[in-house]
Amino acid sequence: MKRDTNINKPAQGIVPIYYYPKVMSMINLIIVLWFVTAYDVQASVIARGLCGKTRLADIKWELSDDGVLSLNGIGMMSDFDYGTAPWVNYKLQIQYVNMDDRITSVGDFAFFECYQLKNVYCSDSLIRIGKNSFSSCWNLQSLNLPNSLIEIGAEALFDCRKIKNMNIPLSVETIGEYAFWGLDTIKHLYVPASVHTIGENALPHVPIIVDSNNPSYKSIDDILYSKDGDTLFYCALTKQGCVSIPDGVRYISDNAFALCKWIEAIVLPSSTLSIGAYAFDECISLRSVEFPDSVMVLESSSFSGCTNLKDIKLGINLREISPKAFDYCSSINNIEVNIDNTHFASIDGSLYTKGGDTLVVCRKNAVELSIPTSCKKLAYHSVAYCTNLERIVIPASVTEISENTFLQCSRLTEIYIENMKPKSTYYTLNRGINMPPCRIYVPKGTKKQYIKRGLNRWGEIIEYNENNIRKVVKSDGTVVQQTAY
């Protein structure tokens, strides 16, 4: 009988480790070394120091080469100014912050512009987060706010654009101005009953839900109001279509509807008194606004960037309007004012002071503009951002052209000036940087005087022969009067 030579031999291709004791010893050594490396090798400290507010309750800090900043101690952290935090030279290496649970405050500007900071563990004893403490931490994703927190300082989390979830603890009483500005990636924000002070532009433009027991604020349809309904503070960016503001609202706050790109119409109640700066900035779908007679003030840039806004009707009680109120509103064809308004008047679709002595806001879609002979002054910014304007006639009655009057009038290439005596204020004919030079027409015999005044810095000075160069053009383009040059 043939002997089976495979008895007690392993199957081909399978080699048990116990046949090779030396190999087994080597593998065991590798495993042991791996565990030693994993558990015994620690990150190296690259910087350390103190950051407590008092020596009696100091706080020690250490930054390791893995990007972890550890804070250990008792009490309040020091407040800093811009660029004076003790770890400022390492701020681009900080990725994580861990705080001892006995620390009670985060100092002003503590982690300002720590662009690589991703996660922060806040102390469970934290009472205050100082101003600008985490401002412009663009990569910050996680930050736990403890239930001990009472104050969130101004711009504390300004422009922390990657935070997607944010809860305001039930203990918070004060939120400083611009504290959460720019956190528009979060889905909504709940304001608890404890909050009694919210600073200017403190909250992001997301749906706001206010606890019904809050004594200072309330929310209606994702819009934040004062409890008495007197002031409208914020509107969510998700708002669409027509927005009717309820009766009783008197003040529209700065930036209230800024960047609400899907709002098409605004209906203001008869109680409205003023509209704040940048209140409707870049509401690019906004086509119409009904200004009740109650409106008295339009602040700077209140409707700037509303590129589809065409017709403006201002009421009888308007007494203050910024020349920048309608900057970048390139479609405005007509600005109409109640005839009984004692402060302003409409002349050929543009806004003037009563009697026509000062141009305040030009109709922004004008191609040609002829200033009336009643006008003495072109106010600051009055013709700015008229990006379609090609030609303007300035009568002899105008003795003052204010700074930045023609700012960013990118197509303006012909300016006709009738005044025989150039004024020093004409030197401020500012049109903006990198714009084509103008042809500036002046009365015969005055060229040298205008050059002496420096007007030639804006373009070529050309003398004309006629005393009357009037060309009056209506807002619809109809030429009412024209004289040869």
Coordinates of C-alpha atoms in Angstrom, one line a residue:
M1 CA 0.0 0.0 0.0
K2 CA 1.3 3.4 -1.0
R3 CA 2.1 5.7 1.9
D4 CA 0.1 8.9 2.2
T5 CA 2.7 11.6 2.2
N6 CA 0.2 14.4 3.0
I7 CA -0.6 13.1 6.5
N8 CA 0.1 15.8 9.2
K9 CA 1.0 18.4 6.5
P10 CA -0.9 21.7 6.1
A11 CA -2.9 22.3 3.0
Q12 CA -1.0 23.8 0.2
G13 CA -0.8 27.6 0.4
I14 CA -1.7 27.8 4.1
V15 CA 1.3 28.1 6.4
P16 CA 0.5 28.2 10.1
I17 CA 2.4 30.7 12.1
Y18 CA 3.4 28.1 14.7
Y19 CA 5.7 26.6 12.0
Y20 CA 7.7 29.8 12.1
P21 CA 8.5 30.8 15.7
K22 CA 10.8 33.6 14.5
V23 CA 8.0 35.2 12.4
M24 CA 5.6 35.0 15.3
S25 CA 8.1 36.8 17.6
M26 CA 8.5 39.5 15.0
I27 CA 4.8 40.1 14.7
N28 CA 4.3 40.2 18.4
L29 CA 7.1 42.8 18.6
I30 CA 5.4 45.0 16.0
I31 CA 2.0 44.8 17.8
V32 CA 3.7 45.8 21.1
L33 CA 5.5 48.7 19.4
W34 CA 2.2 49.9 17.9
F35 CA 0.5 50.0 21.3
V36 CA 3.4 51.9 22.7
T37 CA 3.2 54.4 19.9
A38 CA -0.6 54.8 20.2
Y39 CA -0.7 55.3 23.9
D40 CA 2.6 56.6 25.1
V41 CA 3.5 59.2 22.4
Q42 CA 1.8 62.5 23.1
A43 CA 1.5 65.8 21.2
S44 CA 4.3 68.3 22.0
V45 CA 3.6 71.6 23.6
I46 CA 4.8 74.5 21.3
A47 CA 3.6 77.5 23.4
R48 CA 2.2 78.2 26.9
G49 CA 1.4 81.1 29.1
L50 CA -1.1 82.8 31.4
C51 CA -4.4 84.5 30.4
G52 CA -6.3 85.0 33.6
K53 CA -7.9 88.4 34.6
T54 CA -6.4 88.3 38.1
R55 CA -3.3 86.6 39.6
L56 CA -5.4 85.1 42.4
A57 CA -7.5 83.2 39.9
D58 CA -5.1 82.7 37.0
I59 CA -5.7 80.6 33.9
K60 CA -2.9 78.7 32.2
W61 CA -2.9 78.0 28.4
E62 CA -1.0 75.5 26.4
L63 CA -0.9 75.0 22.6
S64 CA 0.2 71.6 21.3
D65 CA 1.5 70.8 17.8
D66 CA -1.8 69.0 17.0
G67 CA -3.6 72.3 17.1
V68 CA -5.3 71.9 20.5
L69 CA -5.3 75.0 22.8
S70 CA -6.1 74.0 26.4
L71 CA -7.2 76.5 29.0
N72 CA -7.0 75.4 32.7
G73 CA -7.7 77.5 35.8
I74 CA -10.4 79.3 37.7
G75 CA -12.3 82.5 37.0
M76 CA -12.4 85.1 34.2
M77 CA -10.2 85.2 31.2
S78 CA -8.5 88.6 30.4
D79 CA -10.0 90.9 27.8
F80 CA -7.8 91.8 24.9
D81 CA -7.6 94.3 22.1
Y82 CA -7.2 93.4 18.5
G83 CA -4.0 91.4 18.0
T84 CA -3.0 91.3 21.7
A85 CA -4.2 87.8 22.7
P86 CA -1.2 85.9 24.1
W87 CA -1.5 83.2 21.4
V88 CA -1.9 85.6 18.5
N89 CA 1.3 84.5 16.8
Y90 CA 0.0 81.0 16.7
K91 CA -3.6 81.8 15.7
L92 CA -3.4 80.1 12.4
Q93 CA -2.4 76.8 14.1
I94 CA -5.3 76.7 16.5
Q95 CA -7.9 74.2 15.5
Y96 CA -9.5 73.1 18.7
V97 CA -10.1 74.9 22.1
N98 CA -10.8 73.1 25.3
M99 CA -11.8 75.1 28.4
D100 CA -11.6 74.0 32.0
D101 CA -15.1 73.8 33.5
R102 CA -14.1 76.4 36.1
I103 CA -13.5 79.2 33.6
T104 CA -16.3 81.9 33.7
S105 CA -15.6 84.1 30.7
V106 CA -14.1 84.3 27.2
G107 CA -12.1 87.5 26.8
D108 CA -12.7 90.2 24.2
F109 CA -10.9 89.4 20.9
A110 CA -9.6 86.1 22.4
F111 CA -9.9 84.1 19.2
F112 CA -10.5 86.9 16.7
E113 CA -9.6 85.7 13.2
C114 CA -8.5 82.3 14.2
Y115 CA -9.3 81.1 10.7
Q116 CA -8.5 77.5 11.2
L117 CA -10.4 77.0 14.4
K118 CA -13.0 74.3 14.0
N119 CA -14.4 73.2 17.4
V120 CA -14.7 74.8 20.8
Y121 CA -15.6 73.2 24.1
C122 CA -16.9 76.0 26.4
S123 CA -16.7 75.7 30.1
D124 CA -19.9 74.6 31.9
S125 CA -19.5 77.6 34.2
L126 CA -19.2 80.2 31.4
I127 CA -21.2 83.4 32.1
R128 CA -19.8 85.8 29.5
I129 CA -18.5 85.6 25.9
G130 CA -16.7 88.9 25.2
K131 CA -17.0 91.1 22.1
N132 CA -15.3 89.8 19.0
S133 CA -14.2 86.7 20.9
F134 CA -14.8 84.4 17.9
S135 CA -15.4 87.0 15.2
S136 CA -14.3 85.9 11.7
C137 CA -13.5 82.3 12.7
W138 CA -14.6 81.2 9.2
N139 CA -14.1 77.4 9.8
L140 CA -15.7 77.2 13.2
Q141 CA -18.4 74.5 13.0
S142 CA -19.1 73.5 16.6
L143 CA -19.5 75.7 19.7
N144 CA -21.4 74.6 22.8
L145 CA -23.1 77.4 24.7
P146 CA -23.7 76.3 28.3
N147 CA -26.9 77.0 30.3
S148 CA -24.9 79.3 32.7
L149 CA -24.3 81.9 29.9
I150 CA -25.7 85.4 30.6
E151 CA -24.0 87.7 28.1
I152 CA -23.0 87.3 24.4
G153 CA -20.9 90.3 23.5
A154 CA -20.9 92.5 20.3
E155 CA -19.7 90.7 17.2
A156 CA -18.9 87.6 19.4
L157 CA -19.6 85.2 16.5
F158 CA -19.6 87.7 13.6
D159 CA -19.2 86.0 10.2
C160 CA -18.7 82.5 11.6
R161 CA -20.2 81.3 8.3
K162 CA -19.9 77.5 8.8
I163 CA -21.9 77.2 12.0
K164 CA -25.1 75.3 11.0
N165 CA -26.7 74.9 14.4
M166 CA -27.0 77.4 17.2
N167 CA -29.0 77.4 20.4
I168 CA -29.3 80.4 22.7
P169 CA -29.3 79.1 26.3
L170 CA -32.3 79.8 28.4
S171 CA -30.1 81.8 30.8
V172 CA -28.9 84.5 28.2
E173 CA -30.1 88.0 29.0
T174 CA -28.0 90.2 26.6
I175 CA -27.0 89.7 23.0
G176 CA -24.7 92.5 21.7
E177 CA -24.8 94.2 18.3
Y178 CA -23.8 92.0 15.3
A179 CA -23.2 89.1 17.7
F180 CA -24.6 86.5 15.2
W181 CA -24.4 88.5 12.1
G182 CA -23.6 86.4 9.0
L183 CA -24.7 83.0 10.5
D184 CA -27.3 82.7 7.7
T185 CA -26.6 79.0 7.2
I186 CA -28.5 78.0 10.4
K187 CA -32.1 76.9 9.8
H188 CA -33.7 78.9 12.5
L189 CA -33.0 80.7 15.8
Y190 CA -35.0 80.4 19.0
V191 CA -34.9 83.4 21.4
P192 CA -35.8 82.4 24.9
A193 CA -37.9 84.4 27.4
S194 CA -34.7 85.4 29.4
V195 CA -33.4 87.7 26.6
H196 CA -34.3 91.3 27.3
T197 CA -31.6 93.1 25.1
I198 CA -30.8 92.4 21.5
G199 CA -28.3 94.8 20.0
E200 CA -28.5 96.4 16.5
N201 CA -28.1 93.7 13.7
A202 CA -27.4 91.1 16.4
L203 CA -29.2 88.2 14.8
P204 CA -28.9 86.5 11.4
H205 CA -31.6 86.8 8.8
V206 CA -33.1 83.4 9.5
P207 CA -36.6 82.4 10.8
I208 CA -36.8 83.8 14.3
I209 CA -38.9 82.0 17.0
V210 CA -39.4 84.0 20.2
D211 CA -40.7 82.4 23.4
S212 CA -44.2 83.7 23.9
N213 CA -43.3 84.7 27.5
N214 CA -40.5 87.0 26.4
P215 CA -41.3 90.5 27.8
S216 CA -39.3 92.4 25.2
Y217 CA -39.7 90.7 21.8
K218 CA -42.1 88.7 19.6
S219 CA -42.0 87.0 16.2
I220 CA -44.7 87.0 13.6
D221 CA -44.2 85.0 10.4
D222 CA -40.4 84.7 10.8
I223 CA -40.0 88.5 11.4
L224 CA -38.7 89.8 14.8
Y225 CA -40.6 92.8 16.4
S226 CA -40.4 94.6 19.7
K227 CA -43.0 93.2 22.1
D228 CA -45.2 96.3 21.6
G229 CA -45.0 96.0 17.8
D230 CA -43.4 99.5 17.6
T231 CA -40.2 98.3 15.8
L232 CA -39.4 95.7 13.2
F233 CA -35.9 94.3 13.6
Y234 CA -35.3 91.4 11.3
C235 CA -36.8 89.5 8.4
A236 CA -35.8 85.9 7.4
L237 CA -34.0 85.7 4.0
T238 CA -36.5 83.0 3.0
K239 CA -39.3 85.5 2.7
Q240 CA -41.0 85.7 -0.7
G241 CA -43.6 87.6 -2.6
C242 CA -45.5 90.5 -1.0
V243 CA -44.8 91.4 2.6
S244 CA -47.5 93.4 4.5
I245 CA -46.1 94.9 7.7
P246 CA -48.7 95.0 10.4
D247 CA -50.3 98.2 11.7
G248 CA -48.6 99.8 14.7
V249 CA -45.0 99.4 13.4
R250 CA -43.3 102.8 13.4
Y251 CA -39.7 102.0 12.8
I252 CA -38.0 99.7 10.3
S253 CA -34.5 99.0 11.7
D254 CA -31.2 99.1 9.9
N255 CA -30.7 96.0 7.6
A256 CA -34.1 94.7 8.5
F257 CA -34.8 93.2 5.0
A258 CA -31.2 93.4 3.6
L259 CA -30.5 90.6 1.1
C260 CA -34.1 89.4 1.0
K261 CA -33.8 88.6 -2.7
W262 CA -37.3 87.1 -3.2
I263 CA -39.4 89.9 -1.8
E264 CA -41.3 91.5 -4.7
A265 CA -43.4 94.1 -2.9
I266 CA -43.6 95.8 0.5
V267 CA -46.8 97.3 2.0
L268 CA -46.0 99.7 4.8
P269 CA -48.7 100.6 7.4
S270 CA -49.9 104.2 7.9
S271 CA -48.0 104.1 11.3
T272 CA -44.5 104.0 9.7
L273 CA -42.3 106.9 10.6
S274 CA -38.8 106.0 9.5
I275 CA -36.9 103.4 7.4
G276 CA -33.4 102.6 8.6
A277 CA -30.0 102.4 6.8
Y278 CA -29.7 99.5 4.4
A279 CA -33.2 98.4 5.5
F280 CA -34.0 96.9 2.0
D281 CA -30.5 96.7 0.7
E282 CA -30.1 94.4 -2.4
C283 CA -33.8 93.3 -2.4
I284 CA -33.2 92.7 -6.1
S285 CA -36.8 91.4 -6.8
L286 CA -38.5 94.4 -5.1
R287 CA -40.6 96.2 -7.7
S288 CA -42.9 98.4 -5.7
V289 CA -43.1 100.1 -2.3
E290 CA -46.1 102.0 -1.0
F291 CA -44.8 104.9 1.1
P292 CA -47.6 106.1 3.4
D293 CA -47.9 109.8 4.2
S294 CA -46.7 109.0 7.7
V295 CA -43.1 108.3 6.6
M296 CA -40.8 111.1 7.6
V297 CA -37.2 109.7 7.2
L298 CA -35.4 107.5 4.7
E299 CA -31.9 106.7 6.0
S300 CA -28.7 106.2 4.0
S301 CA -28.9 103.3 1.4
S302 CA -32.3 102.3 2.7
F303 CA -33.2 100.9 -0.8
S304 CA -29.7 100.6 -2.3
G305 CA -29.2 97.8 -4.8
C306 CA -33.0 97.4 -5.5
T307 CA -32.3 97.0 -9.2
N308 CA -35.9 96.3 -10.2
L309 CA -37.4 99.2 -8.4
K310 CA -39.0 101.6 -11.0
D311 CA -41.4 104.1 -9.6
I312 CA -41.1 105.9 -6.2
K313 CA -44.0 107.8 -4.6
L314 CA -43.1 109.8 -1.5
G315 CA -45.7 111.2 0.9
I316 CA -46.6 114.5 2.3
N317 CA -44.7 114.3 5.6
L318 CA -41.3 113.2 4.3
R319 CA -38.7 115.7 5.7
E320 CA -35.4 113.8 5.6
I321 CA -34.0 111.6 2.9
S322 CA -30.4 110.5 2.3
P323 CA -29.0 111.2 -1.2
K324 CA -27.7 107.6 -1.0
A325 CA -31.2 106.1 -0.3
F326 CA -31.6 104.8 -3.8
D327 CA -28.0 104.0 -4.9
Y328 CA -27.6 101.3 -7.5
C329 CA -31.3 101.5 -8.3
S330 CA -30.7 101.7 -12.0
S331 CA -34.3 101.1 -13.1
I332 CA -35.9 104.1 -11.3
N333 CA -37.7 106.1 -13.9
N334 CA -39.7 108.5 -11.8
I335 CA -39.6 109.9 -8.2
E336 CA -42.9 111.5 -7.4
V337 CA -43.6 113.6 -4.3
N338 CA -46.9 114.6 -2.8
I339 CA -47.5 118.1 -4.1
D340 CA -48.3 119.4 -0.6
N341 CA -44.9 118.2 0.8
T342 CA -43.2 121.3 2.3
H343 CA -39.7 119.9 2.1
F344 CA -39.3 118.3 -1.3
A345 CA -40.6 118.5 -4.9
S346 CA -40.4 116.4 -8.0
I347 CA -39.0 118.0 -11.2
D348 CA -38.9 115.8 -14.3
G349 CA -38.8 112.6 -12.3
S350 CA -36.0 113.7 -10.0
L351 CA -36.1 114.7 -6.4
Y352 CA -35.3 118.4 -5.4
T353 CA -35.8 120.4 -2.3
K354 CA -38.9 122.5 -2.3
G355 CA -38.5 125.3 -4.8
G356 CA -36.0 123.3 -6.8
D357 CA -32.8 124.9 -5.4
T358 CA -31.0 121.6 -4.6
L359 CA -30.9 118.3 -6.5
V360 CA -31.2 115.6 -3.9
V361 CA -31.7 112.3 -5.9
C362 CA -31.7 112.0 -9.6
R363 CA -33.9 109.5 -11.5
K364 CA -31.4 106.7 -11.9
N365 CA -32.2 105.5 -15.4
A366 CA -31.7 108.9 -17.0
V367 CA -29.6 109.0 -20.2
E368 CA -29.7 112.8 -20.6
L369 CA -30.3 115.2 -17.8
S370 CA -31.0 118.9 -17.9
I371 CA -30.9 120.7 -14.5
P372 CA -33.5 123.4 -14.1
T373 CA -32.5 127.0 -13.8
S374 CA -34.0 127.2 -10.3
C375 CA -31.2 124.8 -9.0
K376 CA -28.3 126.2 -7.1
K377 CA -26.7 123.1 -5.8
L378 CA -26.1 119.5 -6.8
A379 CA -26.1 117.7 -3.4
Y380 CA -23.6 115.0 -2.3
H381 CA -24.2 111.7 -4.2
S382 CA -27.2 113.3 -6.0
V383 CA -26.4 111.9 -9.4
A384 CA -24.2 109.0 -8.2
Y385 CA -24.7 105.5 -9.8
C386 CA -26.7 106.8 -12.7
T387 CA -25.0 104.2 -14.8
N388 CA -27.0 105.1 -18.0
L389 CA -26.3 108.8 -17.9
E390 CA -24.4 110.0 -20.9
R391 CA -24.9 113.8 -21.0
I392 CA -25.8 116.5 -18.5
V393 CA -26.5 120.2 -18.8
I394 CA -25.6 122.3 -15.7
P395 CA -27.1 125.9 -15.8
A396 CA -25.4 129.1 -14.6
S397 CA -27.6 129.1 -11.5
V398 CA -25.7 126.1 -10.1
T399 CA -22.9 127.5 -7.9
E400 CA -22.0 124.3 -6.0
I401 CA -21.3 120.7 -7.1
S402 CA -20.8 118.6 -4.0
E403 CA -18.3 115.8 -3.5
N404 CA -19.0 112.5 -5.3
T405 CA -22.0 114.1 -7.2
F406 CA -21.2 112.0 -10.3
L407 CA -19.6 109.0 -8.6
Q408 CA -19.7 105.9 -10.8
C409 CA -21.5 107.5 -13.7
S410 CA -19.6 105.2 -15.9
R411 CA -21.1 106.4 -19.2
L412 CA -21.1 110.1 -18.6
T413 CA -18.9 111.6 -21.4
E414 CA -20.5 115.0 -22.0
I415 CA -20.9 117.8 -19.4
Y416 CA -22.2 121.2 -20.4
I417 CA -21.6 124.0 -17.9
E418 CA -23.2 127.4 -18.5
N419 CA -21.6 129.4 -15.7
M420 CA -19.3 132.2 -16.9
K421 CA -17.5 132.2 -13.5
P422 CA -16.2 128.8 -12.6
K423 CA -16.6 127.9 -8.9
S424 CA -13.9 126.2 -6.8
T425 CA -16.6 123.6 -5.8
Y426 CA -16.5 122.4 -9.4
Y427 CA -13.2 120.8 -8.6
T428 CA -15.1 118.0 -6.7
L429 CA -16.5 116.7 -10.0
N430 CA -15.7 113.1 -8.8
R431 CA -16.8 110.4 -11.2
G432 CA -14.8 107.4 -9.8
I433 CA -11.7 105.6 -10.7
N434 CA -10.7 104.2 -14.2
M435 CA -13.6 105.9 -16.0
P436 CA -13.2 107.4 -19.5
P437 CA -12.5 111.1 -19.6
C438 CA -15.3 113.6 -20.3
R439 CA -15.7 116.3 -22.8
I440 CA -16.5 119.3 -20.7
Y441 CA -18.1 122.2 -22.6
V442 CA -17.8 125.7 -21.1
P443 CA -18.8 129.2 -22.3
K444 CA -16.5 131.0 -24.7
G445 CA -13.6 132.8 -23.1
T446 CA -13.7 130.7 -19.8
K447 CA -11.5 127.8 -20.7
K448 CA -8.4 129.1 -18.9
Q449 CA -10.4 129.9 -15.8
Y450 CA -11.8 126.3 -15.7
I451 CA -8.4 124.8 -16.2
K452 CA -7.0 127.1 -13.4
R453 CA -9.7 125.6 -11.2
G454 CA -8.5 122.1 -12.0
L455 CA -11.5 120.9 -13.9
N456 CA -9.4 119.6 -16.7
R457 CA -8.4 116.7 -14.5
W458 CA -11.8 115.2 -15.4
G459 CA -11.4 115.6 -19.2
E460 CA -10.9 117.9 -22.1
I461 CA -12.2 121.5 -21.7
I462 CA -14.0 122.7 -24.9
E463 CA -15.4 126.2 -25.4
Y464 CA -18.8 126.6 -27.1
N465 CA -20.1 129.7 -28.9
E466 CA -23.8 129.9 -27.8
N467 CA -24.8 131.3 -24.5
N468 CA -27.8 129.0 -24.3
I469 CA -27.1 125.3 -24.6
R470 CA -30.4 124.3 -23.0
K471 CA -31.7 120.9 -23.9
V472 CA -34.7 119.8 -21.7
V473 CA -35.6 116.1 -21.9
K474 CA -38.5 114.5 -20.1
S475 CA -38.1 111.2 -18.3
D476 CA -39.8 109.4 -21.2
G477 CA -37.1 110.8 -23.6
T478 CA -39.2 113.5 -25.2
V479 CA -37.2 116.6 -26.0
V480 CA -39.0 119.7 -24.8
Q481 CA -36.4 122.3 -25.8
Q482 CA -33.2 122.1 -27.8
T483 CA -30.7 124.8 -28.8
A484 CA -27.9 124.3 -31.3
Y485 CA -24.3 124.5 -30.0

